Coordinates of N, CA and C in Angstrom, one line a residue:
X671 N 21.2 18.8 0.3 CA 20.0 19.3 -0.3 C 18.8 18.6 0.2
X672 N 18.9 17.3 0.4 CA 17.7 16.6 0.9 C 17.3 17.1 2.3
X673 N 18.2 17.4 3.1 CA 17.9 17.9 4.5 C 17.1 19.2 4.4
X674 N 17.5 20.1 3.5 CA 16.8 21.3 3.3 C 15.4 21.1 2.9
X675 N 15.2 20.1 2.0 CA 13.8 19.9 1.6 C 13.0 19.2 2.6
X676 N 13.6 18.3 3.4 CA 12.8 17.5 4.4 C 12.6 18.2 5.7
X677 N 13.5 19.1 6.1 CA 13.4 19.6 7.5 C 12.1 20.4 7.7
X678 N 11.5 20.9 6.6 CA 10.2 21.6 6.7 C 9.1 20.7 7.3
X679 N 9.3 19.3 7.1 CA 8.3 18.4 7.5 C 8.6 17.8 8.9
X680 N 9.7 18.1 9.5 CA 10.0 17.6 10.7 C 9.1 18.0 11.8
X681 N 8.8 17.2 12.8 CA 8.1 17.6 13.9 C 9.0 18.1 15.0
X682 N 8.5 18.8 15.9 CA 9.4 19.4 17.0 C 9.9 18.2 17.9
X683 N 11.2 18.3 18.2 CA 11.8 17.3 19.0 C 12.2 17.9 20.4
X684 N 12.1 17.1 21.4 CA 12.5 17.5 22.7 C 14.0 17.3 22.9
X685 N 14.7 18.3 23.4 CA 16.1 18.2 23.6 C 16.5 17.1 24.6
X686 N 17.5 16.4 24.3 CA 18.0 15.3 25.2 C 18.6 16.0 26.5
X687 N 18.2 15.5 27.6 CA 18.7 16.1 28.9 C 20.1 15.5 29.2
X688 N 20.8 16.2 30.1 CA 22.1 15.7 30.5 C 22.0 14.3 31.2
X689 N 20.9 14.2 32.0 CA 20.6 12.9 32.7 C 20.4 11.7 31.7
X690 N 19.7 12.0 30.6 CA 19.5 11.0 29.6 C 20.8 10.6 28.9
X691 N 21.6 11.6 28.6 CA 22.9 11.3 28.0 C 23.8 10.5 28.9
X692 N 23.8 10.8 30.2 CA 24.6 10.0 31.1 C 24.1 8.6 31.3
X693 N 22.8 8.5 31.2 CA 22.2 7.1 31.3 C 22.6 6.2 30.1
X694 N 22.7 6.8 28.9 CA 23.1 6.0 27.8 C 24.6 5.7 27.9
X695 N 25.4 6.6 28.3 CA 26.8 6.3 28.5 C 27.1 5.2 29.6
X696 N 26.3 5.3 30.6 CA 26.4 4.3 31.7 C 26.0 2.9 31.2
X697 N 25.0 2.8 30.4 CA 24.5 1.5 29.9 C 25.6 0.9 28.9
X698 N 26.2 1.8 28.1 CA 27.2 1.3 27.2 C 28.4 0.7 28.0
X699 N 28.7 1.4 29.1 CA 29.8 0.9 29.9 C 29.5 -0.4 30.7
X700 N 28.3 -0.6 31.1 CA 27.9 -1.7 32.0 C 27.1 -2.8 31.4
X701 N 26.4 -2.5 30.3 CA 25.4 -3.5 29.8 C 25.8 -4.2 28.5
X702 N 26.9 -3.7 27.9 CA 27.4 -4.3 26.7 C 28.2 -5.6 27.1
X703 N 28.0 -6.7 26.3 CA 28.7 -7.9 26.6 C 30.1 -7.8 26.0
X704 N 31.0 -7.1 26.7 CA 32.3 -6.9 26.2 C 33.2 -8.1 25.9
X705 N 32.9 -9.2 26.7 CA 33.7 -10.4 26.5 C 33.3 -11.1 25.1
X706 N 32.2 -10.7 24.5 CA 31.9 -11.3 23.2 C 32.4 -10.5 22.0
X707 N 33.1 -9.4 22.3 CA 33.6 -8.6 21.2 C 35.1 -8.7 21.0
X708 N 35.5 -8.8 19.8 CA 36.9 -9.0 19.4 C 37.7 -7.6 19.6
X709 N 38.7 -7.6 20.5 CA 39.4 -6.4 20.9 C 40.1 -5.8 19.7
X710 N 40.7 -6.6 18.8 CA 41.4 -6.1 17.7 C 40.5 -5.4 16.7
X711 N 39.3 -6.0 16.5 CA 38.3 -5.4 15.6 C 37.8 -4.1 16.2
X712 N 37.6 -4.1 17.5 CA 37.1 -2.9 18.2 C 38.0 -1.8 18.0
X713 N 39.3 -2.1 18.2 CA 40.3 -1.1 18.1 C 40.4 -0.5 16.7
X714 N 40.3 -1.4 15.7 CA 40.5 -1.0 14.3 C 39.2 -0.3 13.8
X715 N 38.0 -0.8 14.1 CA 36.8 -0.3 13.5 C 36.1 0.7 14.3
X716 N 36.4 0.9 15.6 CA 35.7 1.8 16.4 C 36.6 2.8 17.0
X717 N 37.6 2.3 17.8 CA 38.4 3.2 18.6 C 39.3 4.1 17.7
X718 N 39.7 3.5 16.6 CA 40.6 4.3 15.6 C 39.8 5.3 14.8
X719 N 38.5 5.3 14.9 CA 37.7 6.3 14.1 C 38.0 7.7 14.6
X720 N 38.0 8.6 13.7 CA 38.1 10.0 14.1 C 37.0 10.4 15.0
X721 N 37.1 11.4 15.8 CA 36.0 11.8 16.7 C 34.8 12.2 15.9
X722 N 35.0 12.8 14.7 CA 33.9 13.3 13.9 C 33.1 12.0 13.4
X723 N 33.8 11.0 12.8 CA 33.2 9.9 12.3 C 32.5 9.0 13.3
X724 N 33.2 8.9 14.5 CA 32.6 8.1 15.6 C 31.2 8.8 16.0
X725 N 31.3 10.1 16.2 CA 30.1 10.9 16.6 C 29.0 10.7 15.5
X726 N 29.3 10.8 14.3 CA 28.3 10.6 13.2 C 27.7 9.3 13.2
X727 N 28.5 8.2 13.4 CA 27.9 6.8 13.4 C 27.0 6.6 14.7
X728 N 27.5 7.0 15.8 CA 26.8 6.8 17.0 C 25.5 7.6 17.1
X729 N 25.5 8.8 16.5 CA 24.3 9.6 16.4 C 23.3 8.9 15.6
X730 N 23.7 8.4 14.4 CA 22.8 7.7 13.5 C 22.2 6.5 14.2
X731 N 23.0 5.8 15.0 CA 22.6 4.6 15.8 C 21.5 5.0 16.8
X732 N 21.7 6.1 17.5 CA 20.7 6.6 18.4 C 19.4 7.1 17.7
X733 N 19.6 7.8 16.6 CA 18.4 8.3 15.9 C 17.6 7.1 15.3
X734 N 18.2 6.0 15.1 CA 17.5 4.8 14.6 C 16.9 4.0 15.7
X735 N 16.8 4.6 16.9 CA 16.1 3.8 18.0 C 17.0 2.8 18.6
X736 N 18.3 2.9 18.5 CA 19.2 1.9 19.1 C 19.3 0.7 18.2
X737 N 19.0 0.8 16.9 CA 19.1 -0.3 16.0 C 20.0 0.1 14.9
X738 N 20.9 -0.9 14.5 CA 21.8 -0.6 13.4 C 21.0 -0.9 12.1
X739 N 21.3 0.0 11.1 CA 20.6 -0.2 9.8 C 21.4 -1.2 9.1
X740 N 20.8 -2.4 8.8 CA 21.5 -3.5 8.1 C 22.0 -3.0 6.7
X741 N 23.3 -3.2 6.5 CA 23.8 -2.8 5.2 C 24.2 -1.3 5.2
X742 N 23.9 -0.5 6.2 CA 24.2 0.9 6.2 C 23.8 1.6 4.9
X743 N 22.5 1.6 4.6 CA 22.0 2.1 3.3 C 22.5 3.5 2.9
X744 N 23.2 3.5 1.8 CA 23.6 4.8 1.3 C 23.1 5.1 -0.1
X745 N 22.6 4.1 -0.7 CA 22.0 4.2 -2.1 C 21.0 3.1 -2.3
X746 N 20.3 3.2 -3.4 CA 19.3 2.2 -3.8 C 19.6 1.9 -5.3
X747 N 19.5 0.7 -5.6 CA 19.6 0.2 -7.0 C 18.3 0.2 -7.7
X748 N 18.1 0.8 -8.8 CA 16.8 0.9 -9.4 C 16.5 -0.5 -10.0
X749 N 15.2 -0.7 -10.3 CA 14.7 -1.9 -10.8 C 13.8 -1.7 -12.1
X750 N 13.9 -2.6 -13.0 CA 13.1 -2.5 -14.2 C 11.6 -2.7 -13.8
X751 N 10.8 -1.8 -14.3 CA 9.4 -1.8 -13.9 C 8.5 -1.9 -15.1
X752 N 7.6 -2.9 -15.0 CA 6.6 -3.2 -16.1 C 5.2 -3.1 -15.5
X753 N 4.5 -2.1 -15.9 CA 3.2 -1.8 -15.2 C 2.2 -3.1 -15.3
X754 N 2.2 -3.8 -16.4 CA 1.3 -4.9 -16.6 C 1.7 -6.1 -15.6
X755 N 3.0 -6.2 -15.5 CA 3.5 -7.3 -14.6 C 3.2 -7.0 -13.1
X756 N 3.4 -5.8 -12.7 CA 3.2 -5.4 -11.3 C 1.7 -5.2 -11.0
X757 N 1.0 -4.4 -11.8 CA -0.4 -4.0 -11.5 C -1.4 -4.9 -12.1
X758 N -1.1 -5.6 -13.2 CA -2.1 -6.5 -13.8 C -2.3 -6.2 -15.3
X759 N -3.0 -7.0 -16.0 CA -3.3 -6.9 -17.4 C -4.0 -5.6 -17.7
X760 N -3.6 -5.0 -18.8 CA -4.2 -3.8 -19.2 C -3.5 -2.5 -18.7
X761 N -2.7 -2.6 -17.7 CA -2.0 -1.4 -17.3 C -0.8 -1.2 -18.2
X762 N -0.5 0.1 -18.4 CA 0.6 0.5 -19.2 C 1.1 1.9 -18.9
X763 N 2.2 2.3 -19.5 CA 2.7 3.7 -19.3 C 1.8 4.5 -20.3
X764 N 1.4 5.7 -19.8 CA 0.6 6.5 -20.7 C 1.4 7.0 -21.9
X765 N 0.7 7.0 -23.1 CA 1.3 7.5 -24.3 C 0.5 8.6 -24.9
X766 N 1.2 9.6 -25.4 CA 0.6 10.7 -26.1 C 0.1 11.8 -25.2
X767 N -0.7 12.7 -25.8 CA -1.2 13.9 -25.0 C -2.2 13.5 -23.9
X768 N -2.4 14.5 -23.0 CA -3.3 14.3 -21.9 C -4.7 14.0 -22.3
X769 N -5.2 14.7 -23.4 CA -6.5 14.5 -23.8 C -6.7 13.4 -24.8
X770 N -5.7 12.5 -25.0 CA -5.8 11.4 -25.9 C -6.3 10.2 -25.2
X771 N -6.1 9.0 -25.9 CA -6.6 7.8 -25.3 C -5.4 7.1 -24.5
X772 N -4.2 7.6 -24.6 CA -3.1 7.1 -23.8 C -2.5 5.8 -24.4
X773 N -2.9 5.5 -25.7 CA -2.4 4.3 -26.3 C -1.3 4.5 -27.4
X774 N -1.3 5.7 -27.9 CA -0.3 6.0 -29.0 C 0.5 7.3 -28.7
X775 N 1.7 7.3 -29.2 CA 2.5 8.5 -29.0 C 3.7 8.2 -28.1
X776 N 4.3 9.3 -27.6 CA 5.4 9.3 -26.8 C 5.0 8.9 -25.3
X777 N 5.8 8.1 -24.7 CA 5.4 7.7 -23.3 C 5.6 8.9 -22.4
X778 N 4.7 9.1 -21.4 CA 4.8 10.1 -20.5 C 5.6 9.7 -19.3
X779 N 6.9 9.8 -19.5 CA 7.9 9.2 -18.6 C 9.1 10.1 -18.6
X780 N 9.8 10.3 -17.4 CA 11.0 11.0 -17.3 C 12.1 10.1 -17.7
X781 N 12.7 10.3 -18.8 CA 13.8 9.4 -19.3 C 15.0 9.5 -18.4
X782 N 15.2 10.6 -17.7 CA 16.3 10.7 -16.8 C 16.3 9.8 -15.6
X783 N 15.0 9.5 -15.2 CA 14.9 8.5 -14.1 C 15.3 7.1 -14.6
X784 N 14.8 6.8 -15.8 CA 15.2 5.5 -16.4 C 16.7 5.3 -16.6
X785 N 17.4 6.4 -16.7 CA 18.8 6.3 -17.0 C 19.6 6.1 -15.7
X786 N 18.9 6.2 -14.5 CA 19.6 6.0 -13.3 C 19.7 4.5 -12.9
X787 N 20.8 4.0 -12.6 CA 21.0 2.6 -12.2 C 21.1 2.5 -10.6
X788 N 21.6 3.6 -10.1 CA 21.8 3.7 -8.6 C 21.6 5.1 -8.2
X789 N 21.0 5.3 -7.0 CA 20.7 6.7 -6.5 C 21.2 6.8 -5.1
X790 N 22.0 7.7 -4.8 CA 22.5 8.0 -3.4 C 21.3 8.5 -2.6
X791 N 21.1 8.1 -1.4 CA 20.0 8.5 -0.6 C 20.1 10.0 -0.4
X792 N 21.3 10.5 -0.3 CA 21.5 12.0 0.0 C 21.0 12.8 -1.2
X793 N 20.7 12.2 -2.3 CA 20.3 13.0 -3.5 C 18.7 13.1 -3.5
X794 N 18.0 12.3 -2.7 CA 16.6 12.4 -2.8 C 16.1 13.7 -2.4
X795 N 15.1 14.2 -3.2 CA 14.4 15.5 -2.9 C 12.9 15.2 -2.9
X796 N 12.2 15.9 -2.1 CA 10.7 15.7 -2.0 C 10.0 17.0 -2.3
X797 N 9.2 17.0 -3.4 CA 8.7 18.2 -3.9 C 7.1 18.2 -4.0
X798 N 6.5 19.3 -3.4 CA 5.0 19.3 -3.5 C 4.5 20.3 -4.6
X799 N 5.3 21.2 -5.0 CA 5.0 22.2 -6.0 C 3.9 23.2 -5.5
X800 N 3.6 23.2 -4.2 CA 2.6 24.1 -3.7 C 3.2 25.5 -3.5
X801 N 2.4 26.5 -3.8 CA 2.8 27.9 -3.6 C 2.4 28.3 -2.3
X802 N 2.9 29.5 -1.9 CA 2.6 30.0 -0.5 C 1.2 30.1 -0.1
X803 N 0.3 30.5 -1.1 CA -1.1 30.7 -0.8 C -2.0 29.5 -1.1
X804 N -1.3 28.3 -1.4 CA -2.1 27.1 -1.7 C -2.1 26.0 -0.7
X805 N -3.2 25.4 -0.5 CA -3.2 24.2 0.4 C -3.2 22.9 -0.4
X806 N -3.6 23.0 -1.7 CA -3.6 21.8 -2.5 C -3.7 22.1 -4.0
X807 N -3.3 21.2 -4.8 CA -3.4 21.4 -6.3 C -3.8 20.0 -6.9
X808 N -4.4 20.1 -8.0 CA -4.8 18.8 -8.7 C -3.5 18.2 -9.3
X809 N -3.6 16.9 -9.5 CA -2.4 16.1 -9.9 C -1.9 16.6 -11.2
X810 N -2.8 16.9 -12.2 CA -2.3 17.3 -13.5 C -1.6 18.6 -13.4
X811 N -2.0 19.5 -12.5 CA -1.3 20.8 -12.4 C 0.0 20.6 -11.7
X812 N 0.1 19.7 -10.8 CA 1.4 19.4 -10.1 C 2.3 18.8 -11.1
X813 N 1.9 17.9 -12.0 CA 2.7 17.4 -13.0 C 3.2 18.4 -14.0
X814 N 2.3 19.4 -14.4 CA 2.7 20.5 -15.3 C 3.8 21.3 -14.6
X815 N 3.7 21.6 -13.3 CA 4.7 22.4 -12.7 C 6.0 21.7 -12.6
X816 N 5.9 20.4 -12.3 CA 7.2 19.6 -12.2 C 7.9 19.7 -13.5
X817 N 7.2 19.6 -14.6 CA 7.8 19.5 -15.9 C 8.3 20.9 -16.4
X818 N 7.4 21.9 -16.2 CA 7.7 23.2 -16.8 C 8.4 24.2 -15.9
X819 N 8.1 24.1 -14.6 CA 8.7 25.1 -13.6 C 9.9 24.6 -12.9
X820 N 10.1 23.3 -12.9 CA 11.2 22.6 -12.2 C 11.9 21.7 -13.1
X821 N 12.4 22.2 -14.2 CA 13.1 21.3 -15.2 C 14.3 20.5 -14.7
X822 N 14.9 21.0 -13.7 CA 16.1 20.4 -13.1 C 15.8 19.3 -12.1
X823 N 14.5 19.1 -11.9 CA 14.0 18.1 -10.9 C 13.8 16.8 -11.7
X824 N 14.6 15.8 -11.5 CA 14.3 14.5 -12.1 C 13.2 13.8 -11.4
X825 N 12.1 13.5 -12.1 CA 11.0 12.9 -11.5 C 11.2 11.4 -11.5
X826 N 11.3 10.8 -10.3 CA 11.4 9.3 -10.2 C 10.2 8.6 -10.7
X827 N 10.4 7.5 -11.3 CA 9.3 6.7 -11.9 C 9.2 5.3 -11.2
X828 N 8.6 4.4 -12.0 CA 8.4 3.1 -11.5 C 9.7 2.3 -11.1
X829 N 10.8 2.7 -11.8 CA 12.0 2.0 -11.5 C 12.5 2.3 -10.0
X830 N 12.3 3.5 -9.5 CA 12.6 3.8 -8.2 C 11.6 3.3 -7.2
X831 N 10.3 3.5 -7.6 CA 9.2 2.9 -6.8 C 9.4 1.4 -6.4
X832 N 9.7 0.6 -7.5 CA 9.9 -0.8 -7.3 C 11.1 -1.1 -6.4
X833 N 12.2 -0.3 -6.6 CA 13.4 -0.6 -5.9 C 13.1 -0.4 -4.4
X834 N 12.4 0.7 -4.0 CA 12.1 1.0 -2.6 C 11.1 0.0 -2.0
X835 N 10.2 -0.4 -2.8 CA 9.2 -1.4 -2.4 C 9.8 -2.8 -2.1
X836 N 10.7 -3.2 -3.0 CA 11.4 -4.5 -2.8 C 12.3 -4.5 -1.7
X837 N 13.0 -3.3 -1.5 CA 13.9 -3.2 -0.3 C 13.1 -3.3 1.0
X838 N 11.9 -2.7 1.0 CA 11.0 -2.7 2.2 C 10.6 -4.2 2.4
X839 N 10.2 -4.9 1.4 CA 9.8 -6.3 1.6 C 10.9 -7.1 2.1
X840 N 12.1 -6.8 1.8 CA 13.2 -7.7 2.2 C 13.7 -7.2 3.6
X841 N 13.7 -5.9 3.9 CA 14.3 -5.5 5.1 C 13.4 -4.8 6.2
X842 N 12.2 -4.6 5.9 CA 11.2 -4.1 6.8 C 11.7 -2.9 7.7
X843 N 11.9 -3.1 9.0 CA 12.3 -2.0 9.8 C 13.7 -1.5 9.5
X844 N 14.5 -2.2 8.8 CA 15.8 -1.8 8.4 C 15.8 -1.3 6.9
X845 N 14.6 -1.0 6.4 CA 14.5 -0.6 5.0 C 14.8 0.8 4.8
X846 N 15.0 1.2 3.6 CA 15.2 2.6 3.2 C 14.0 3.5 3.6
X847 N 12.8 2.9 3.3 CA 11.6 3.7 3.6 C 11.5 4.0 5.1
X848 N 11.8 3.0 5.9 CA 11.8 3.2 7.4 C 12.9 4.2 7.8
X849 N 14.0 4.2 7.1 CA 15.1 5.1 7.4 C 14.6 6.5 7.1
X850 N 13.9 6.7 5.9 CA 13.3 8.0 5.6 C 12.3 8.4 6.7
X851 N 11.5 7.5 7.2 CA 10.5 7.9 8.2 C 11.2 8.2 9.5
X852 N 12.1 7.4 10.0 CA 12.7 7.6 11.3 C 13.6 8.9 11.3
X853 N 14.2 9.2 10.2 CA 15.1 10.3 10.2 C 14.5 11.6 9.8
X854 N 13.5 11.6 8.9 CA 12.9 12.8 8.3 C 11.4 12.8 8.4
X855 N 10.8 11.9 9.0 CA 9.3 11.8 9.2 C 8.6 11.8 7.8
X856 N 9.2 11.2 6.8 CA 8.6 11.0 5.5 C 7.7 9.8 5.6
X857 N 6.4 9.9 5.4 CA 5.5 8.8 5.5 C 4.7 8.6 4.2
X858 N 5.0 9.4 3.2 CA 4.4 9.3 1.9 C 5.3 9.8 0.8
X859 N 5.3 9.2 -0.4 CA 6.0 9.7 -1.5 C 5.4 9.1 -2.8
X860 N 5.3 9.9 -3.8 CA 4.7 9.4 -5.1 C 5.7 9.6 -6.2
X861 N 5.4 9.1 -7.4 CA 6.4 8.9 -8.4 C 5.8 9.4 -9.7
X862 N 5.9 10.7 -9.9 CA 5.4 11.4 -11.1 C 6.3 11.3 -12.3
X863 N 7.3 10.5 -12.2 CA 8.2 10.3 -13.4 C 7.7 9.2 -14.4
X864 N 6.6 8.6 -14.0 CA 6.0 7.6 -15.0 C 4.5 7.7 -14.8
X865 N 3.8 8.2 -15.7 CA 2.3 8.3 -15.7 C 1.8 7.0 -16.2
X866 N 0.9 6.4 -15.5 CA 0.3 5.1 -15.8 C -1.1 5.3 -16.5
X867 N -1.4 4.3 -17.3 CA -2.7 4.3 -17.9 C -3.5 3.1 -17.3
X868 N -4.5 3.5 -16.6 CA -5.4 2.5 -16.0 C -6.1 1.8 -17.1
X869 N -6.4 0.5 -17.0 CA -7.1 -0.2 -18.1 C -8.4 0.5 -18.6
X870 N -9.0 1.3 -17.7 CA -10.2 2.0 -18.1 C -9.9 3.3 -18.8
X871 N -8.7 3.8 -18.8 CA -8.3 5.0 -19.5 C -7.9 6.2 -18.6
X872 N -7.9 6.0 -17.3 CA -7.5 7.1 -16.4 C -6.0 7.2 -16.4
X873 N -5.5 8.4 -16.0 CA -4.1 8.7 -15.8 C -3.8 8.6 -14.3
X874 N -2.8 7.8 -13.9 CA -2.6 7.5 -12.5 C -1.1 7.6 -12.2
X875 N -0.7 7.7 -10.9 CA 0.7 7.6 -10.5 C 0.8 6.7 -9.3
X876 N 1.9 6.1 -9.1 CA 2.2 5.2 -8.0 C 2.6 6.0 -6.8
X877 N 2.3 5.4 -5.6 CA 2.8 6.0 -4.4 C 3.1 4.9 -3.3
X878 N 3.9 5.3 -2.4 CA 4.2 4.5 -1.2 C 3.8 5.3 0.0
X879 N 3.1 4.7 1.0 CA 2.7 5.4 2.2 C 2.8 4.5 3.4
X880 N 3.0 5.2 4.5 CA 3.1 4.5 5.8 C 1.8 4.7 6.6
X881 N 1.1 3.6 6.8 CA -0.3 3.7 7.4 C -0.2 3.7 8.9
X882 N -1.3 3.8 9.5 CA -1.4 3.9 11.0 C -0.9 2.6 11.6
X883 N -0.9 1.5 10.9 CA -0.5 0.2 11.4 C 1.0 0.1 11.5
X884 N 1.7 1.1 11.1 CA 3.2 1.1 11.1 C 3.8 0.4 9.9
X885 N 3.0 0.0 9.0 CA 3.5 -0.7 7.8 C 3.4 0.2 6.6
X886 N 4.4 0.0 5.6 CA 4.3 0.7 4.4 C 3.5 -0.1 3.4
X887 N 2.7 0.6 2.5 CA 1.9 0.0 1.5 C 2.1 0.8 0.2
X888 N 1.6 0.2 -0.9 CA 1.6 0.9 -2.1 C 0.2 1.0 -2.7
X889 N 0.0 2.0 -3.5 CA -1.3 2.1 -4.3 C -1.1 3.1 -5.4
X890 N -2.1 3.4 -6.2 CA -2.0 4.3 -7.2 C -3.1 5.4 -7.1
X891 N -2.9 6.6 -7.6 CA -3.9 7.7 -7.5 C -4.2 8.3 -8.8
X892 N -5.4 8.6 -9.0 CA -5.8 9.3 -10.2 C -5.3 10.7 -10.2
X893 N -4.8 11.2 -11.3 CA -4.3 12.6 -11.4 C -5.4 13.7 -11.3
X894 N -6.7 13.2 -11.3 CA -7.7 14.2 -11.2 C -8.0 14.6 -9.7
X895 N -7.4 13.9 -8.8 CA -7.6 14.3 -7.4 C -6.6 15.4 -6.9
X896 N -6.8 15.9 -5.7 CA -5.9 17.0 -5.2 C -4.8 16.4 -4.4
X897 N -3.7 17.1 -4.4 CA -2.5 16.8 -3.6 C -2.2 17.9 -2.7
X898 N -1.9 17.6 -1.4 CA -1.6 18.7 -0.5 C -0.1 18.6 0.0
X899 N 0.2 19.3 1.1 CA 1.6 19.3 1.6 C 2.1 18.0 2.1
X900 N 1.2 17.1 2.4 CA 1.6 15.8 2.9 C 1.8 14.8 1.7
X901 N 1.7 15.3 0.5 CA 1.9 14.4 -0.6 C 3.0 14.8 -1.6
X902 N 4.3 14.7 -1.1 CA 5.4 15.1 -2.0 C 5.8 14.0 -3.0
X903 N 6.3 14.5 -4.1 CA 6.9 13.6 -5.1 C 8.3 13.4 -4.9
X904 N 8.8 12.2 -5.2 CA 10.2 11.8 -5.0 C 11.0 12.1 -6.3
X905 N 12.2 12.6 -6.1 CA 13.0 12.9 -7.3 C 14.4 13.3 -6.8
X906 N 15.2 13.8 -7.7 CA 16.5 14.3 -7.3 C 16.9 15.5 -8.3
X907 N 17.8 16.2 -7.9 CA 18.2 17.3 -8.8 C 19.2 16.8 -9.9
X908 N 19.0 17.4 -11.1 CA 19.8 17.0 -12.2 C 21.2 17.6 -11.9
X909 N 22.2 16.8 -12.2 CA 23.6 17.2 -12.0 C 24.3 17.7 -13.3
X910 N 23.5 17.8 -14.3 CA 24.0 18.2 -15.6 C 24.1 19.7 -15.7

């Protein structure tokens, strides 16, 4: 499912030529330090792989720029998120209706996101909520559509945001965020599963984005601004 959602954002790729494929094969044969590799482990862990599994792993290695992804990320463990601890004094999860003060009532949070302790990367879905004739929509309208028109879409909140951010801090180019970028050209994602209350009273959401410097950063956006096709929300499909 994630591929179906993300492929719309892929940029056009140039087909690998026969000459390039032969160059890679030649380098594997002549430039690998074979005397440093355990033959028994090579036989067990590589040569004995099925053709399909070997092809899948080597393709992922090449798509990752000739770098192995440390830990072979297949899932992310969620983290407990406290707005005041991460953002500062006065920040909180929004409570109550949109037109209230955000201080009393039910928290504006997707409880299904909080219930997740681990999320397989293959379950990630990126949703813009834009219709065919739209270039952008305001954040509050996007949130309404996510809640009312896409009830099976679990909106990820601060617990997933923090998990991805900490993973990036620890692993950088081998992080899950960089994996999303290299494989699917995802350079932005936000988290509508937890609406935050700015100390001054605004309604905001967290986001992660990859800037021109090649680094990932975090920030928050006011729901009063517009979201376009480059601003998808992260979530997953309900399995219930």
